[in-house]
mmCIF file of C-alpha atoms and ligand atoms in Angstrom:
data_model
loop_
_atom_site.group_PDB
_atom_site.id
_atom_site.type_symbol
_atom_site.label_atom_id
_atom_site.label_comp_id
_atom_site.label_asym_id
_atom_site.label_seq_id
_atom_site.Cartn_x
_atom_site.Cartn_y
_atom_site.Cartn_z
ATOM 1 C CA MET T 1 -13.034 27.260 -50.747
ATOM 2 C CA LYS T 2 -12.087 29.874 -53.333
ATOM 3 C CA ARG T 3 -13.324 29.084 -56.827
ATOM 4 C CA TYR T 4 -12.167 30.414 -60.181
ATOM 5 C CA SER T 5 -13.658 29.570 -63.557
ATOM 6 C CA VAL T 6 -11.297 29.036 -66.458
ATOM 7 C CA ALA T 7 -12.320 28.697 -70.109
ATOM 8 C CA VAL T 8 -9.943 26.165 -71.620
ATOM 9 C CA LEU T 9 -9.534 26.313 -75.386
ATOM 10 C CA PRO T 10 -6.930 23.746 -76.513
ATOM 11 C CA GLY T 11 -7.380 24.530 -80.239
ATOM 12 C CA ASP T 12 -5.581 22.672 -83.014
ATOM 13 C CA GLY T 13 -2.435 20.696 -83.765
ATOM 14 C CA ILE T 14 -0.376 20.212 -80.608
ATOM 15 C CA GLY T 15 -2.864 22.399 -78.674
ATOM 16 C CA PRO T 16 -4.779 19.533 -77.027
ATOM 17 C CA GLU T 17 -1.560 17.656 -76.085
ATOM 18 C CA ILE T 18 0.128 20.595 -74.382
ATOM 19 C CA MET T 19 -3.087 21.813 -72.745
ATOM 20 C CA HIS T 20 -3.659 18.363 -71.232
ATOM 21 C CA GLU T 21 -0.326 18.614 -69.386
ATOM 22 C CA ALA T 22 -0.933 22.228 -68.342
ATOM 23 C CA MET T 23 -4.343 21.343 -66.880
ATOM 24 C CA LYS T 24 -2.799 18.573 -64.785
ATOM 25 C CA VAL T 25 -0.449 21.172 -63.330
ATOM 26 C CA LEU T 26 -3.301 23.622 -62.668
ATOM 27 C CA LYS T 27 -5.313 20.957 -60.868
ATOM 28 C CA ALA T 28 -2.355 19.957 -58.705
ATOM 29 C CA VAL T 29 -1.678 23.571 -57.757
ATOM 30 C CA GLY T 30 -5.337 24.096 -56.869
ATOM 31 C CA LYS T 31 -5.382 21.024 -54.669
ATOM 32 C CA LYS T 32 -2.296 22.204 -52.822
ATOM 33 C CA ALA T 33 -3.525 25.771 -52.356
ATOM 34 C CA GLY T 34 -7.116 24.849 -51.498
ATOM 35 C CA VAL T 35 -8.509 26.623 -54.563
ATOM 36 C CA GLU T 36 -10.989 25.109 -56.989
ATOM 37 C CA PHE T 37 -10.340 25.772 -60.655
ATOM 38 C CA ALA T 38 -13.503 25.022 -62.577
ATOM 39 C CA ALA T 39 -12.174 24.388 -66.082
ATOM 40 C CA THR T 40 -14.627 24.269 -68.976
ATOM 41 C CA GLU T 41 -13.154 23.002 -72.212
ATOM 42 C CA ALA T 42 -14.395 24.185 -75.603
ATOM 43 C CA LEU T 43 -13.478 24.154 -79.293
ATOM 44 C CA VAL T 44 -11.740 27.046 -81.000
ATOM 45 C CA GLY T 45 -9.987 27.562 -84.342
ATOM 46 C CA GLY T 46 -9.877 24.767 -86.893
ATOM 47 C CA SER T 47 -11.506 22.230 -84.596
ATOM 48 C CA SER T 48 -14.453 24.614 -84.186
ATOM 49 C CA ILE T 49 -14.628 25.137 -87.969
ATOM 50 C CA ASP T 50 -14.843 21.360 -88.438
ATOM 51 C CA ALA T 51 -17.625 21.026 -85.865
ATOM 52 C CA HIS T 52 -19.590 24.261 -86.337
ATOM 53 C CA GLY T 53 -18.371 25.953 -89.524
ATOM 54 C CA VAL T 54 -16.893 28.959 -87.670
ATOM 55 C CA PRO T 55 -13.629 29.387 -85.685
ATOM 56 C CA LEU T 56 -15.419 30.845 -82.653
ATOM 57 C CA THR T 57 -19.058 30.186 -81.805
ATOM 58 C CA ASP T 58 -21.209 32.643 -79.839
ATOM 59 C CA GLU T 59 -21.474 30.016 -77.131
ATOM 60 C CA VAL T 60 -17.702 29.784 -76.689
ATOM 61 C CA LEU T 61 -17.396 33.558 -76.768
ATOM 62 C CA LYS T 62 -19.995 33.745 -73.987
ATOM 63 C CA LEU T 63 -18.056 31.145 -72.017
ATOM 64 C CA THR T 64 -14.879 33.236 -72.237
ATOM 65 C CA LEU T 65 -16.742 36.412 -71.254
ATOM 66 C CA SER T 66 -18.232 34.749 -68.174
ATOM 67 C CA SER T 67 -14.990 33.072 -67.035
ATOM 68 C CA ASP T 68 -12.369 34.490 -64.705
ATOM 69 C CA ALA T 69 -9.626 33.735 -67.252
ATOM 70 C CA VAL T 70 -9.020 32.030 -70.598
ATOM 71 C CA MET T 71 -6.313 29.453 -71.340
ATOM 72 C CA LEU T 72 -5.602 28.974 -75.037
ATOM 73 C CA GLY T 73 -3.430 26.321 -76.729
ATOM 74 C CA ALA T 74 -2.876 27.251 -80.367
ATOM 75 C CA VAL T 75 -4.948 27.466 -83.516
ATOM 76 C CA GLY T 76 -4.396 26.839 -87.207
ATOM 77 C CA GLY T 77 -2.981 24.260 -89.557
ATOM 78 C CA THR T 78 -2.568 23.375 -93.211
ATOM 79 C CA LYS T 79 -6.044 21.808 -93.345
ATOM 80 C CA TRP T 80 -7.721 25.214 -93.035
ATOM 81 C CA GLU T 81 -5.258 27.316 -95.039
ATOM 82 C CA GLY T 82 -7.433 27.401 -98.186
ATOM 83 C CA LEU T 83 -10.411 28.920 -96.373
ATOM 84 C CA ASP T 84 -11.547 32.500 -96.777
ATOM 85 C CA TYR T 85 -9.747 34.871 -94.388
ATOM 86 C CA SER T 86 -13.012 35.702 -92.625
ATOM 87 C CA ILE T 87 -13.401 32.155 -91.260
ATOM 88 C CA ARG T 88 -9.759 31.077 -90.841
ATOM 89 C CA PRO T 89 -8.806 29.598 -87.434
ATOM 90 C CA GLU T 90 -6.709 32.691 -86.605
ATOM 91 C CA ARG T 91 -9.843 34.881 -86.778
ATOM 92 C CA ALA T 92 -10.859 33.333 -83.470
ATOM 93 C CA LEU T 93 -7.848 34.932 -81.768
ATOM 94 C CA LEU T 94 -8.589 38.362 -83.206
ATOM 95 C CA ALA T 95 -12.238 38.069 -82.173
ATOM 96 C CA LEU T 96 -11.320 36.963 -78.647
ATOM 97 C CA ARG T 97 -8.851 39.842 -78.253
ATOM 98 C CA LYS T 98 -11.456 42.313 -79.466
ATOM 99 C CA GLU T 99 -14.433 40.993 -77.491
ATOM 100 C CA LEU T 100 -12.454 40.584 -74.272
ATOM 101 C CA GLY T 101 -10.878 44.023 -74.778
ATOM 102 C CA LEU T 102 -7.350 42.663 -74.430
ATOM 103 C CA PHE T 103 -5.020 45.621 -74.928
ATOM 104 C CA ALA T 104 -1.796 44.529 -73.233
ATOM 105 C CA ASN T 105 0.320 41.634 -74.437
ATOM 106 C CA VAL T 106 2.779 40.538 -71.775
ATOM 107 C CA ARG T 107 5.640 38.342 -72.919
ATOM 108 C CA PRO T 108 8.384 37.226 -70.571
ATOM 109 C CA ALA T 109 11.726 36.051 -71.946
ATOM 110 C CA ARG T 110 13.820 34.218 -69.428
ATOM 111 C CA ILE T 111 17.021 32.265 -69.882
ATOM 112 C CA TYR T 112 17.256 28.916 -68.140
ATOM 113 C CA LYS T 113 20.841 28.106 -67.228
ATOM 114 C CA ASP T 114 20.435 24.558 -68.517
ATOM 115 C CA LEU T 115 19.257 25.756 -71.945
ATOM 116 C CA ILE T 116 21.797 28.496 -72.417
ATOM 117 C CA ASP T 117 23.277 26.781 -75.474
ATOM 118 C CA ALA T 118 19.946 26.992 -77.310
ATOM 119 C CA SER T 119 20.505 30.730 -77.817
ATOM 120 C CA THR T 120 22.464 32.064 -80.769
ATOM 121 C CA LEU T 121 24.049 34.667 -78.476
ATOM 122 C CA LYS T 122 27.119 34.157 -76.306
ATOM 123 C CA PRO T 123 26.392 32.617 -72.883
ATOM 124 C CA GLU T 124 27.995 35.549 -71.033
ATOM 125 C CA VAL T 125 25.597 37.960 -72.779
ATOM 126 C CA ILE T 126 22.404 36.077 -71.981
ATOM 127 C CA ASP T 127 23.174 34.301 -68.700
ATOM 128 C CA GLY T 128 20.690 35.731 -66.194
ATOM 129 C CA VAL T 129 18.360 37.398 -68.707
ATOM 130 C CA ASP T 130 14.876 37.701 -67.222
ATOM 131 C CA LEU T 131 12.772 40.355 -68.899
ATOM 132 C CA VAL T 132 9.215 41.097 -69.958
ATOM 133 C CA VAL T 133 8.035 42.951 -73.051
ATOM 134 C CA ILE T 134 4.610 44.577 -72.803
ATOM 135 C CA ARG T 135 3.128 45.428 -76.161
ATOM 136 C CA GLU T 136 0.083 47.645 -76.639
ATOM 137 C CA LEU T 137 -2.296 45.504 -78.700
ATOM 138 C CA THR T 138 -5.243 47.530 -79.916
ATOM 139 C CA GLY T 139 -3.934 50.903 -81.100
ATOM 140 C CA GLY T 140 -0.938 52.498 -82.760
ATOM 141 C CA LEU T 141 0.222 52.026 -86.310
ATOM 142 C CA TYR T 142 -1.736 48.808 -86.911
ATOM 143 C CA PHE T 143 -5.150 50.311 -86.236
ATOM 144 C CA GLY T 144 -4.839 54.086 -86.711
ATOM 145 C CA THR T 145 -6.728 55.855 -89.472
ATOM 146 C CA PRO T 146 -6.452 57.053 -92.184
ATOM 147 C CA LYS T 147 -5.076 53.838 -93.646
ATOM 148 C CA GLY T 148 -5.121 52.187 -97.054
ATOM 149 C CA VAL T 149 -3.720 52.415 -100.555
ATOM 150 C CA GLU T 150 -5.041 54.984 -103.031
ATOM 151 C CA LYS T 151 -4.479 55.621 -106.707
ATOM 152 C CA LEU T 152 -2.968 59.001 -107.535
ATOM 153 C CA PRO T 153 -3.839 61.079 -110.637
ATOM 154 C CA ASP T 154 -0.420 60.372 -112.151
ATOM 155 C CA GLY T 155 -1.123 56.598 -112.073
ATOM 156 C CA THR T 156 1.148 55.841 -109.111
ATOM 157 C CA GLU T 157 -0.187 54.700 -105.759
ATOM 158 C CA ARG T 158 0.063 56.015 -102.213
ATOM 159 C CA GLY T 159 0.015 53.787 -99.126
ATOM 160 C CA VAL T 160 -0.891 55.235 -95.735
ATOM 161 C CA ASN T 161 -0.873 54.005 -92.160
ATOM 162 C CA THR T 162 -1.212 56.253 -89.163
ATOM 163 C CA MET T 163 0.187 55.910 -85.679
ATOM 164 C CA VAL T 164 -2.505 57.126 -83.308
ATOM 165 C CA TYR T 165 -2.708 57.033 -79.507
ATOM 166 C CA THR T 166 -5.006 58.891 -77.148
ATOM 167 C CA THR T 167 -4.111 59.802 -73.578
ATOM 168 C CA PRO T 168 -6.424 57.126 -72.027
ATOM 169 C CA GLU T 169 -4.931 54.420 -74.269
ATOM 170 C CA ILE T 170 -1.415 55.326 -73.170
ATOM 171 C CA GLU T 171 -2.439 55.651 -69.536
ATOM 172 C CA ARG T 172 -3.905 52.154 -69.315
ATOM 173 C CA ILE T 173 -0.938 50.410 -70.975
ATOM 174 C CA ALA T 174 1.491 52.438 -68.842
ATOM 175 C CA LYS T 175 -0.363 51.303 -65.720
ATOM 176 C CA VAL T 176 0.012 47.662 -66.803
ATOM 177 C CA GLY T 177 3.725 48.326 -67.282
ATOM 178 C CA PHE T 178 4.138 49.799 -63.800
ATOM 179 C CA GLU T 179 2.007 47.078 -62.165
ATOM 180 C CA VAL T 180 4.007 44.276 -63.826
ATOM 181 C CA ALA T 181 7.289 45.986 -62.884
ATOM 182 C CA ARG T 182 6.031 46.268 -59.306
ATOM 183 C CA LYS T 183 5.647 42.465 -59.199
ATOM 184 C CA ARG T 184 9.212 42.048 -60.469
ATOM 185 C CA ARG T 185 12.483 44.007 -60.055
ATOM 186 C CA LYS T 186 10.697 47.379 -60.200
ATOM 187 C CA LYS T 187 12.366 48.733 -63.342
ATOM 188 C CA LEU T 188 10.286 49.946 -66.271
ATOM 189 C CA CYS T 189 11.744 51.037 -69.604
ATOM 190 C CA SER T 190 9.278 52.852 -71.854
ATOM 191 C CA VAL T 191 10.278 52.521 -75.494
ATOM 192 C CA ASP T 192 9.323 55.213 -78.000
ATOM 193 C CA LYS T 193 10.667 57.292 -80.877
ATOM 194 C CA ALA T 194 9.945 60.607 -79.233
ATOM 195 C CA ASN T 195 12.725 62.362 -81.156
ATOM 196 C CA VAL T 196 10.820 61.838 -84.436
ATOM 197 C CA LEU T 197 7.210 60.789 -83.831
ATOM 198 C CA GLU T 198 4.841 63.218 -82.123
ATOM 199 C CA THR T 199 2.547 60.334 -81.124
ATOM 200 C CA THR T 200 5.310 58.862 -79.031
ATOM 201 C CA GLU T 201 6.249 62.272 -77.666
ATOM 202 C CA LEU T 202 2.762 62.191 -76.144
ATOM 203 C CA TRP T 203 3.408 58.578 -75.119
ATOM 204 C CA ARG T 204 6.488 59.627 -73.164
ATOM 205 C CA LYS T 205 4.714 62.564 -71.497
ATOM 206 C CA VAL T 206 1.802 60.382 -70.355
ATOM 207 C CA VAL T 207 4.035 57.550 -69.122
ATOM 208 C CA ILE T 208 5.984 60.069 -67.005
ATOM 209 C CA LYS T 209 2.708 61.372 -65.560
ATOM 210 C CA ILE T 210 1.473 57.875 -64.653
ATOM 211 C CA GLY T 211 4.889 57.158 -63.171
ATOM 212 C CA GLN T 212 4.210 59.732 -60.444
ATOM 213 C CA ASP T 213 1.769 57.188 -58.948
ATOM 214 C CA TYR T 214 4.510 54.546 -58.870
ATOM 215 C CA PRO T 215 7.446 56.143 -57.012
ATOM 216 C CA ASP T 216 8.748 52.669 -56.129
ATOM 217 C CA VAL T 217 9.293 51.804 -59.813
ATOM 218 C CA GLU T 218 12.378 53.184 -61.568
ATOM 219 C CA LEU T 219 11.275 54.596 -64.939
ATOM 220 C CA SER T 220 13.601 55.026 -67.913
ATOM 221 C CA HIS T 221 13.041 55.837 -71.595
ATOM 222 C CA MET T 222 14.717 54.466 -74.691
ATOM 223 C CA TYR T 223 14.325 55.053 -78.423
ATOM 224 C CA VAL T 224 13.115 51.962 -80.229
ATOM 225 C CA ASP T 225 16.165 51.664 -82.501
ATOM 226 C CA ASN T 226 18.477 51.770 -79.501
ATOM 227 C CA CYS T 227 16.284 49.221 -77.688
ATOM 228 C CA ALA T 228 16.525 46.780 -80.610
ATOM 229 C CA MET T 229 20.291 47.107 -80.380
ATOM 230 C CA GLN T 230 20.496 46.937 -76.573
ATOM 231 C CA LEU T 231 18.395 43.745 -76.537
ATOM 232 C CA VAL T 232 21.179 41.855 -78.272
ATOM 233 C CA ARG T 233 24.090 43.865 -76.842
ATOM 234 C CA ASN T 234 23.173 43.826 -73.167
ATOM 235 C CA PRO T 235 19.730 42.276 -72.548
ATOM 236 C CA LYS T 236 20.402 41.882 -68.809
ATOM 237 C CA GLN T 237 19.834 45.625 -68.292
ATOM 238 C CA PHE T 238 16.076 45.178 -68.851
ATOM 239 C CA ASP T 239 13.378 44.207 -66.398
ATOM 240 C CA VAL T 240 10.091 45.376 -67.977
ATOM 241 C CA ILE T 241 9.745 47.079 -71.369
ATOM 242 C CA VAL T 242 6.489 48.797 -72.334
ATOM 243 C CA THR T 243 5.880 49.963 -75.880
ATOM 244 C CA GLU T 244 3.616 50.753 -78.820
ATOM 245 C CA ASN T 245 1.934 48.021 -80.909
ATOM 246 C CA THR T 246 4.307 47.802 -83.888
ATOM 247 C CA PHE T 247 7.462 48.415 -81.847
ATOM 248 C CA GLY T 248 6.250 45.738 -79.400
ATOM 249 C CA ASP T 249 5.501 43.251 -82.160
ATOM 250 C CA ILE T 250 9.097 43.464 -83.338
ATOM 251 C CA LEU T 251 10.828 43.784 -79.952
ATOM 252 C CA SER T 252 8.876 40.933 -78.329
ATOM 253 C CA ASP T 253 9.891 38.556 -81.119
ATOM 254 C CA GLU T 254 13.483 39.716 -80.830
ATOM 255 C CA ALA T 255 13.420 39.257 -77.052
ATOM 256 C CA SER T 256 11.875 35.798 -77.257
ATOM 257 C CA MET T 257 14.576 34.649 -79.633
ATOM 258 C CA LEU T 258 17.235 35.506 -77.055
ATOM 259 C CA THR T 259 16.202 32.244 -75.430
ATOM 260 C CA GLY T 260 16.309 30.249 -78.654
ATOM 261 C CA SER T 261 13.496 27.919 -77.627
ATOM 262 C CA ILE T 262 9.983 28.709 -78.813
ATOM 263 C CA GLY T 263 8.435 25.822 -76.860
ATOM 264 C CA MET T 264 9.380 27.474 -73.551
ATOM 265 C CA LEU T 265 7.731 30.883 -73.798
ATOM 266 C CA PRO T 266 4.374 31.831 -72.288
ATOM 267 C CA SER T 267 2.344 35.000 -72.773
ATOM 268 C CA ALA T 268 -0.606 36.865 -71.345
ATOM 269 C CA SER T 269 -3.044 39.263 -72.967
ATOM 270 C CA LEU T 270 -4.716 41.484 -70.417
ATOM 271 C CA GLY T 271 -7.798 43.685 -70.502
ATOM 272 C CA ALA T 272 -9.184 46.455 -68.357
ATOM 273 C CA THR T 273 -10.458 44.270 -65.522
ATOM 274 C CA LYS T 274 -9.093 41.270 -63.670
ATOM 275 C CA ASN T 275 -11.529 38.840 -65.342
ATOM 276 C CA ARG T 276 -10.434 39.865 -68.840
ATOM 277 C CA ALA T 277 -7.282 37.899 -69.552
ATOM 278 C CA MET T 278 -6.082 35.230 -71.924
ATOM 279 C CA TYR T 279 -2.978 33.100 -71.434
ATOM 280 C CA GLU T 280 -1.250 31.158 -74.188
ATOM 281 C CA PRO T 281 2.133 29.903 -75.355
ATOM 282 C CA ILE T 282 3.746 32.165 -77.967
ATOM 283 C CA HIS T 283 4.222 29.286 -80.418
ATOM 284 C CA GLY T 284 1.656 28.052 -82.937
ATOM 285 C CA SER T 285 -0.075 24.724 -83.442
ATOM 286 C CA ALA T 286 3.071 23.027 -84.828
ATOM 287 C CA PRO T 287 1.225 20.811 -87.349
ATOM 288 C CA ASP T 288 4.539 19.136 -88.263
ATOM 289 C CA ILE T 289 4.700 17.373 -84.876
ATOM 290 C CA ALA T 290 1.000 17.249 -83.893
ATOM 291 C CA GLY T 291 -0.237 13.900 -82.639
ATOM 292 C CA LYS T 292 3.276 12.534 -82.144
ATOM 293 C CA GLY T 293 3.335 13.193 -78.410
ATOM 294 C CA ILE T 294 6.662 15.031 -78.643
ATOM 295 C CA ALA T 295 5.572 18.669 -78.227
ATOM 296 C CA ASN T 296 7.072 20.731 -75.438
ATOM 297 C CA PRO T 297 4.310 21.581 -72.919
ATOM 298 C CA ILE T 298 6.457 24.011 -70.872
ATOM 299 C CA ALA T 299 5.274 27.231 -72.580
ATOM 300 C CA THR T 300 1.686 26.279 -71.769
ATOM 301 C CA ILE T 301 2.555 25.211 -68.229
ATOM 302 C CA LEU T 302 4.306 28.564 -67.722
ATOM 303 C CA SER T 303 1.199 30.276 -69.123
ATOM 304 C CA VAL T 304 -0.692 28.679 -66.225
ATOM 305 C CA ALA T 305 1.917 30.200 -63.902
ATOM 306 C CA MET T 306 1.246 33.624 -65.468
ATOM 307 C CA MET T 307 -2.507 33.162 -65.006
ATOM 308 C CA LEU T 308 -2.009 32.405 -61.328
ATOM 309 C CA LYS T 309 0.139 35.523 -60.925
ATOM 310 C CA TYR T 310 -1.843 38.063 -62.954
ATOM 311 C CA SER T 311 -5.456 36.853 -62.714
ATOM 312 C CA PHE T 312 -5.624 35.166 -59.317
ATOM 313 C CA ASP T 313 -2.834 36.884 -57.323
ATOM 314 C CA MET T 314 -1.432 33.451 -56.444
ATOM 315 C CA GLU T 315 2.193 34.576 -56.552
ATOM 316 C CA ASP T 316 3.553 31.655 -54.498
ATOM 317 C CA ALA T 317 1.865 29.024 -56.653
ATOM 318 C CA SER T 318 3.119 30.792 -59.775
ATOM 319 C CA VAL T 319 6.694 30.836 -58.508
ATOM 320 C CA ALA T 320 6.359 27.165 -57.489
ATOM 321 C CA ILE T 321 5.514 26.183 -61.077
ATOM 322 C CA GLU T 322 8.449 28.191 -62.449
ATOM 323 C CA ALA T 323 10.755 26.563 -59.918
ATOM 324 C CA ALA T 324 9.438 23.087 -60.808
ATOM 325 C CA VAL T 325 10.160 23.715 -64.494
ATOM 326 C CA GLU T 326 13.664 24.862 -63.639
ATOM 327 C CA LYS T 327 14.292 21.727 -61.547
ATOM 328 C CA VAL T 328 13.036 19.434 -64.301
ATOM 329 C CA LEU T 329 15.398 21.062 -66.790
ATOM 330 C CA ASN T 330 18.170 20.834 -64.239
ATOM 331 C CA LYS T 331 17.536 17.096 -63.918
ATOM 332 C CA GLY T 332 18.120 16.798 -67.644
ATOM 333 C CA TYR T 333 14.602 16.222 -68.995
ATOM 334 C CA ARG T 334 14.236 17.542 -72.539
ATOM 335 C CA THR T 335 11.513 17.338 -75.155
ATOM 336 C CA ALA T 336 12.744 16.860 -78.725
ATOM 337 C CA ASP T 337 12.869 20.590 -79.513
ATOM 338 C CA ILE T 338 15.402 21.298 -76.754
ATOM 339 C CA TYR T 339 17.143 17.910 -76.712
ATOM 340 C CA GLN T 340 20.915 17.733 -76.647
ATOM 341 C CA PRO T 341 23.097 14.612 -76.425
ATOM 342 C CA GLY T 342 23.626 13.612 -72.813
ATOM 343 C CA THR T 343 20.172 14.731 -71.653
ATOM 344 C CA LYS T 344 17.037 12.608 -71.098
ATOM 345 C CA LYS T 345 14.594 12.687 -73.994
ATOM 346 C CA ALA T 346 11.041 13.136 -72.697
ATOM 347 C CA SER T 347 7.699 12.976 -74.459
ATOM 348 C CA CYS T 348 5.076 15.685 -73.960
ATOM 349 C CA SER T 349 3.348 13.715 -71.208
ATOM 350 C CA GLU T 350 6.624 12.675 -69.557
ATOM 351 C CA MET T 351 7.628 16.334 -69.373
ATOM 352 C CA GLY T 352 4.235 17.215 -67.860
ATOM 353 C CA GLU T 353 4.560 14.405 -65.319
ATOM 354 C CA ALA T 354 8.104 15.476 -64.412
ATOM 355 C CA VAL T 355 6.918 19.026 -63.640
ATOM 356 C CA LEU T 356 4.006 17.635 -61.657
ATOM 357 C CA LYS T 357 6.375 15.495 -59.596
ATOM 358 C CA GLU T 358 8.528 18.514 -58.689
ATOM 359 C CA LEU T 359 5.455 20.413 -57.543
HETATM 360 P P1 LIG R 1 4.702 27.126 -84.951
HETATM 361 O O1 LIG R 1 5.067 27.903 -83.767
HETATM 362 O O2 LIG R 1 3.488 26.306 -84.896
HETATM 363 O O3 LIG R 1 5.924 26.153 -85.315
HETATM 364 C C1 LIG R 1 7.233 26.616 -85.649
HETATM 365 C C2 LIG R 1 8.248 25.487 -85.380
HETATM 366 O O4 LIG R 1 8.423 25.346 -83.976
HETATM 367 C C3 LIG R 1 7.797 24.127 -85.884
HETATM 368 O O5 LIG R 1 8.922 23.401 -86.347
HETATM 369 C C4 LIG R 1 7.236 23.445 -84.656
HETATM 370 O O6 LIG R 1 7.328 22.029 -84.688
HETATM 371 C C5 LIG R 1 8.081 24.043 -83.542
HETATM 372 N N1 LIG R 1 7.328 24.153 -82.284
HETATM 373 C C6 LIG R 1 6.380 25.093 -81.981
HETATM 374 N N2 LIG R 1 5.895 24.875 -80.762
HETATM 375 C C7 LIG R 1 6.517 23.788 -80.279
HETATM 376 C C8 LIG R 1 6.432 23.081 -79.047
HETATM 377 N N3 LIG R 1 5.608 23.421 -78.068
HETATM 378 N N4 LIG R 1 7.225 21.984 -78.896
HETATM 379 C C9 LIG R 1 8.072 21.627 -79.859
HETATM 380 N N5 LIG R 1 8.214 22.262 -81.024
HETATM 381 C C10 LIG R 1 7.447 23.333 -81.237
HETATM 382 O O7 LIG R 1 4.644 28.152 -86.178
HETATM 383 P P2 LIG R 1 4.211 27.910 -87.689
HETATM 384 O O8 LIG R 1 4.738 26.581 -88.163
HETATM 385 O O9 LIG R 1 4.591 29.126 -88.392
HETATM 386 O O10 LIG R 1 2.631 27.862 -87.679
HETATM 387 C C11 LIG R 1 1.858 26.663 -87.612
HETATM 388 C C12 LIG R 1 0.388 27.028 -87.495
HETATM 389 O O11 LIG R 1 0.173 27.685 -86.235
HETATM 390 C C13 LIG R 1 -0.110 28.001 -88.552
HETATM 391 O O12 LIG R 1 -1.406 27.621 -88.934
HETATM 392 C C14 LIG R 1 -0.114 29.343 -87.843
HETATM 393 O O13 LIG R 1 -1.057 30.221 -88.394
HETATM 394 C C15 LIG R 1 -0.499 28.934 -86.457
HETATM 395 N N6 LIG R 1 -0.069 29.875 -85.396
HETATM 396 C C16 LIG R 1 -0.918 30.022 -84.373
HETATM 397 C C17 LIG R 1 -0.565 30.831 -83.299
HETATM 398 C C18 LIG R 1 -1.503 30.929 -82.146
HETATM 399 O O14 LIG R 1 -2.417 30.136 -82.034
HETATM 400 N N7 LIG R 1 -1.326 31.886 -81.257
HETATM 401 C C19 LIG R 1 0.675 31.471 -83.288
HETATM 402 C C20 LIG R 1 1.545 31.275 -84.362
HETATM 403 C C21 LIG R 1 1.158 30.454 -85.419
#
């Protein structure tokens, strides 16, 4: 029997509730496919601060480094907001990204027919949207040097950030873009600002070069300002978008809001090798509804589907989970965040059970 180890870090707030449902789904899928998922649960974020004084212990870091994949719920909450930045719950995420070498953030945004009214855009614009934004996570404007604020002789100040990318950094994110596109509709749009920024001129050149190894994927290029506009004008044109860190930060949030429902969106952060990957919902720990049993577990369940696809090459099982979610929505089950009159209000665990039943 095949065996994969998964480090499970539920985190804070609604994290444990949603992760509980997602793990039930993972177990069921494993049973069906004859694969053993050895899940080891551990504390991260605020819950780790309460128990150990730090958001990520060396032991938990070791667990994540020795696992085949990491599943994360969410971290943070008002309780820990007064703490020094160096030991805030969110530091755990930054440390995990750094130590696992996660450089590609993969965020799908898909419209479910039954939730089309949740979007602020017209149904005819978003019906059928199914796209992925891949954001480079470790370079670009957020990390380039020189950076900082300096005092000038005349008493004014000067702020500097630098957009930096090397050829290997662009090559590896481009490869992720082409690989993800290959598993989908085989269209990759590389987003840059090559008409103004030399860094992204290099980006475009390198992406084109890598594209020669992927003749089956149709490559196009778009300037970031046009992409921001096209995402709301005609989002159906996109399959996979790959872009720089800052551009990706903005575009992935824009793309996710096409769907209008934060509790539905999964994400993956991928590293250089198959066993370096972390999967998590895009939403936070939702302290306002934690402990009430009303959180939407679908984003976390769909994160499991992404893990099966990207870490374990279990495409069929991944698609089965996505189809089960679609059926459950079609049958009218809704957690409070996506509830509309005329549908069936479900708790977090009822939603998890409903997905399980469809599997
Ligand atoms: P949030 O995503 O936690 O919540 C925003 C709103 O969406 C809230 O009204 C919440 O109730 C709702 N919501 C979020 N997920 C939901 C779900 N699954 N089901 C139903 N409703 C859901 O964002 P926030 O309020 O800005 O942040 C809360 C805490 O989470 C903060 O401490 C923040 O730092 C942290 N955070 C963590 C992550 C992460 O762990 N990756 C991401 C974002 C925010």
